[in-house]
mmCIF file of C-alpha atoms in Angstrom:
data_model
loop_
_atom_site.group_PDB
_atom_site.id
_atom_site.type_symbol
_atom_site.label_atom_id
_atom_site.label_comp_id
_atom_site.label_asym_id
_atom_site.label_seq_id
_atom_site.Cartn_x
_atom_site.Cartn_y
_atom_site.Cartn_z
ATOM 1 C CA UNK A 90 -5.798 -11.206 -1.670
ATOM 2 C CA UNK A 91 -8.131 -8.353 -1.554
ATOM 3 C CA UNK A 92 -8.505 -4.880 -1.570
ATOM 4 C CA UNK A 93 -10.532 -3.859 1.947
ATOM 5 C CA UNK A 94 -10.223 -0.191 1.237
ATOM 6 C CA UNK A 95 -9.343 2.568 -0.564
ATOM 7 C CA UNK A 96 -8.350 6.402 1.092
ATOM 8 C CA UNK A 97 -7.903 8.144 -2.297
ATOM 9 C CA UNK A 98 -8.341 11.696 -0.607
ATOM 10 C CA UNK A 99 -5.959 12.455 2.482
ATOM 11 C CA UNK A 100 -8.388 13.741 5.518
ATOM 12 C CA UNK A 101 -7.623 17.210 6.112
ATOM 13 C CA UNK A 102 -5.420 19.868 4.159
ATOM 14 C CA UNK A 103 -3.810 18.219 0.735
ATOM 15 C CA UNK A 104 -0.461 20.080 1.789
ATOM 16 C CA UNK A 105 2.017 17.625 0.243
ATOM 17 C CA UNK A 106 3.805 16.537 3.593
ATOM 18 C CA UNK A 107 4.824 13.119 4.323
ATOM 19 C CA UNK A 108 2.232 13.524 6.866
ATOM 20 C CA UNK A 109 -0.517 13.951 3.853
ATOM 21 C CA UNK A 110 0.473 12.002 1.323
ATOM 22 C CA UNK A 111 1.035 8.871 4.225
ATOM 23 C CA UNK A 112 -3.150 9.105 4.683
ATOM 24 C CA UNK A 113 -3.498 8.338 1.171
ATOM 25 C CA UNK A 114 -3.005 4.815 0.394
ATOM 26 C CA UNK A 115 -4.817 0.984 0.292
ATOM 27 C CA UNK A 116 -5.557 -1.660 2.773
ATOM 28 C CA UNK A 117 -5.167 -4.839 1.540
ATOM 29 C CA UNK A 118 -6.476 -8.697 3.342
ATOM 30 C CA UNK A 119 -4.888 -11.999 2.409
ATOM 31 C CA UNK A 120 -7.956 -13.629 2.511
ATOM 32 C CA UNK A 121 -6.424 -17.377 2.440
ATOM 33 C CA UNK A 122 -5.899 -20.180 4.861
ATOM 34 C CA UNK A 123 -2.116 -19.648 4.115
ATOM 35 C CA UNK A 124 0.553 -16.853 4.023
ATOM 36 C CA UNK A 125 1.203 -15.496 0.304
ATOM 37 C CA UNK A 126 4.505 -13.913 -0.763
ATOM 38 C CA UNK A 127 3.505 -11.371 -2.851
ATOM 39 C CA UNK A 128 7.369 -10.969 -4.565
ATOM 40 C CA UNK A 129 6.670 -10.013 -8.229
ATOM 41 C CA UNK A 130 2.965 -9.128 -7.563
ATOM 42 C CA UNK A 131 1.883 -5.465 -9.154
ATOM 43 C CA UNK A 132 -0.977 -3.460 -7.643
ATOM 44 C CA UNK A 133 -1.845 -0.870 -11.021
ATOM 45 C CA UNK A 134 -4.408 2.027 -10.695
ATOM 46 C CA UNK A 135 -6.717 3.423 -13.428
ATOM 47 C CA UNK A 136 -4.053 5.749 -14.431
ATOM 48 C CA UNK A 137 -1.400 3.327 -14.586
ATOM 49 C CA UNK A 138 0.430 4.325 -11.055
ATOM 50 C CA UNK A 139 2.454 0.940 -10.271
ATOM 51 C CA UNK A 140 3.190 -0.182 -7.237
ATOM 52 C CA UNK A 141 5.789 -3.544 -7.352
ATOM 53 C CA UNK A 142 6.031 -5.602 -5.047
ATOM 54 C CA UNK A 143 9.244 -6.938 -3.570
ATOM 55 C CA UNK A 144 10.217 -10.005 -0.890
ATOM 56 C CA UNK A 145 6.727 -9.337 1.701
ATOM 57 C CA UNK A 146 5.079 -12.105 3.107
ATOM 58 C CA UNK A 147 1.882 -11.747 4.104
ATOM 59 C CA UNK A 148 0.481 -14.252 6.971
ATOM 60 C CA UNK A 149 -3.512 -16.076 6.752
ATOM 61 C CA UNK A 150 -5.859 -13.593 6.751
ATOM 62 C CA UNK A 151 -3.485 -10.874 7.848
ATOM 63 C CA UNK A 152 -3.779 -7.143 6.758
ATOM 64 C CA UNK A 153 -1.380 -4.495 5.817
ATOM 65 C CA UNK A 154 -1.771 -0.619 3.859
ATOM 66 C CA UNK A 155 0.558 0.558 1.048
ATOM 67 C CA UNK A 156 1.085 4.268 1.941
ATOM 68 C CA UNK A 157 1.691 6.616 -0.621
ATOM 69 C CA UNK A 158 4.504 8.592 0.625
ATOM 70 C CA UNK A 159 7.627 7.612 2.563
ATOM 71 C CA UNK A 160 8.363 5.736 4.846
ATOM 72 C CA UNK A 161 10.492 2.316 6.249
ATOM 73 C CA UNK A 162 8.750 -0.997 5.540
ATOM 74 C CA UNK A 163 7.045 -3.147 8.163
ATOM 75 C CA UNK A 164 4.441 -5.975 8.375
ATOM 76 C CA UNK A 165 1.842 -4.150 8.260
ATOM 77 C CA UNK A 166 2.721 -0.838 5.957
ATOM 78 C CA UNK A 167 4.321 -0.601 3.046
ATOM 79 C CA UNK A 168 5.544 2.696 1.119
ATOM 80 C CA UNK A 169 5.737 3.757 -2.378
ATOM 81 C CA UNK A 170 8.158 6.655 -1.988
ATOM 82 C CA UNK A 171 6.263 8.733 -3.643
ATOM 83 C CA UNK A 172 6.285 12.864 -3.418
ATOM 84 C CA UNK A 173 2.970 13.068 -5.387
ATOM 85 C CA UNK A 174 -0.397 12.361 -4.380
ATOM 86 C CA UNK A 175 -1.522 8.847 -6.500
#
Protein backbone atom coordinates (compact mmCIF):
# COMPACT_ATOMS: atom_id res chain seq x y z
CA UNK A 1 0.00 0.00 0.00
CA UNK A 2 1.10 3.44 -0.76
CA UNK A 3 0.42 6.85 -0.48
CA UNK A 4 0.25 8.38 -4.37
CA UNK A 5 -0.74 11.79 -3.15
CA UNK A 6 -1.47 14.17 -0.82
CA UNK A 7 -4.16 17.46 -1.39
CA UNK A 8 -3.50 19.05 2.05
CA UNK A 9 -4.92 22.52 0.79
CA UNK A 10 -8.55 22.44 -0.84
CA UNK A 11 -8.24 24.36 -4.44
CA UNK A 12 -10.15 27.40 -4.21
CA UNK A 13 -11.89 29.27 -1.18
CA UNK A 14 -11.23 27.27 2.37
CA UNK A 15 -15.07 27.97 3.12
CA UNK A 16 -15.76 24.90 5.27
CA UNK A 17 -18.47 23.24 2.93
CA UNK A 18 -18.67 19.66 2.29
CA UNK A 19 -17.75 20.80 -1.05
CA UNK A 20 -14.19 22.13 0.49
CA UNK A 21 -13.32 20.02 2.94
CA UNK A 22 -14.21 16.81 0.21
CA UNK A 23 -10.95 18.33 -1.99
CA UNK A 24 -8.85 17.78 0.89
CA UNK A 25 -7.90 14.30 1.36
CA UNK A 26 -5.22 11.23 0.19
CA UNK A 27 -4.96 8.90 -2.67
CA UNK A 28 -3.81 5.78 -1.80
CA UNK A 29 -2.41 2.49 -4.45
CA UNK A 30 -2.38 -1.12 -3.34
CA UNK A 31 0.63 -1.71 -4.97
CA UNK A 32 0.45 -5.75 -4.70
CA UNK A 33 -0.28 -8.62 -6.98
CA UNK A 34 -3.29 -9.29 -4.61
CA UNK A 35 -6.31 -7.46 -3.02
CA UNK A 36 -5.57 -6.30 0.75
CA UNK A 37 -8.33 -5.81 3.33
CA UNK A 38 -7.28 -3.04 5.08
CA UNK A 39 -9.88 -3.83 8.34
CA UNK A 40 -7.91 -2.63 11.42
CA UNK A 41 -5.34 -0.65 9.32
CA UNK A 42 -4.76 3.20 10.73
CA UNK A 43 -3.60 5.97 8.39
CA UNK A 44 -2.09 8.77 11.34
CA UNK A 45 -0.90 12.31 10.30
CA UNK A 46 1.88 14.42 11.90
CA UNK A 47 -0.59 15.81 14.25
CA UNK A 48 -2.06 12.69 15.24
CA UNK A 49 -5.49 12.99 13.01
CA UNK A 50 -6.58 9.13 12.77
CA UNK A 51 -8.25 7.77 10.24
CA UNK A 52 -9.42 3.77 11.06
CA UNK A 53 -10.08 1.69 8.85
CA UNK A 54 -13.07 -0.61 8.76
CA UNK A 55 -14.22 -3.88 6.42
CA UNK A 56 -12.64 -2.21 2.67
CA UNK A 57 -11.09 -4.35 0.36
CA UNK A 58 -8.94 -3.03 -1.88
CA UNK A 59 -8.33 -5.03 -5.36
CA UNK A 60 -4.33 -5.51 -7.12
CA UNK A 61 -3.07 -2.42 -7.83
CA UNK A 62 -6.35 -0.60 -7.44
CA UNK A 63 -6.68 3.06 -6.13
CA UNK A 64 -9.04 4.84 -3.92
CA UNK A 65 -8.94 8.68 -1.87
CA UNK A 66 -9.98 9.13 1.80
CA UNK A 67 -11.89 12.47 1.69
CA UNK A 68 -11.92 14.56 4.53
CA UNK A 69 -15.43 15.53 4.89
CA UNK A 70 -18.66 13.59 4.40
CA UNK A 71 -19.78 11.53 2.45
CA UNK A 72 -21.22 7.59 1.70
CA UNK A 73 -18.48 5.00 1.16
CA UNK A 74 -17.61 3.44 -2.19
CA UNK A 75 -14.69 1.56 -3.86
CA UNK A 76 -12.97 4.11 -4.66
CA UNK A 77 -13.62 7.03 -1.81
CA UNK A 78 -13.73 6.81 1.51
CA UNK A 79 -14.84 9.60 4.17
CA UNK A 80 -13.73 10.62 7.50
CA UNK A 81 -16.78 12.61 8.57
CA UNK A 82 -15.03 15.20 9.48
CA UNK A 83 -16.34 19.12 9.80
CA UNK A 84 -12.71 20.39 10.14
CA UNK A 85 -10.12 20.75 7.69
CA UNK A 86 -7.20 17.80 8.66
Amino acid sequence: MAISRVQADSRGHDDRTNDSLNNDGVEMTNTARDAINLRGWTLRDNDCNRYRFDNIRINDRAGFRIHTGTGHDTRTDLFQNSREYI
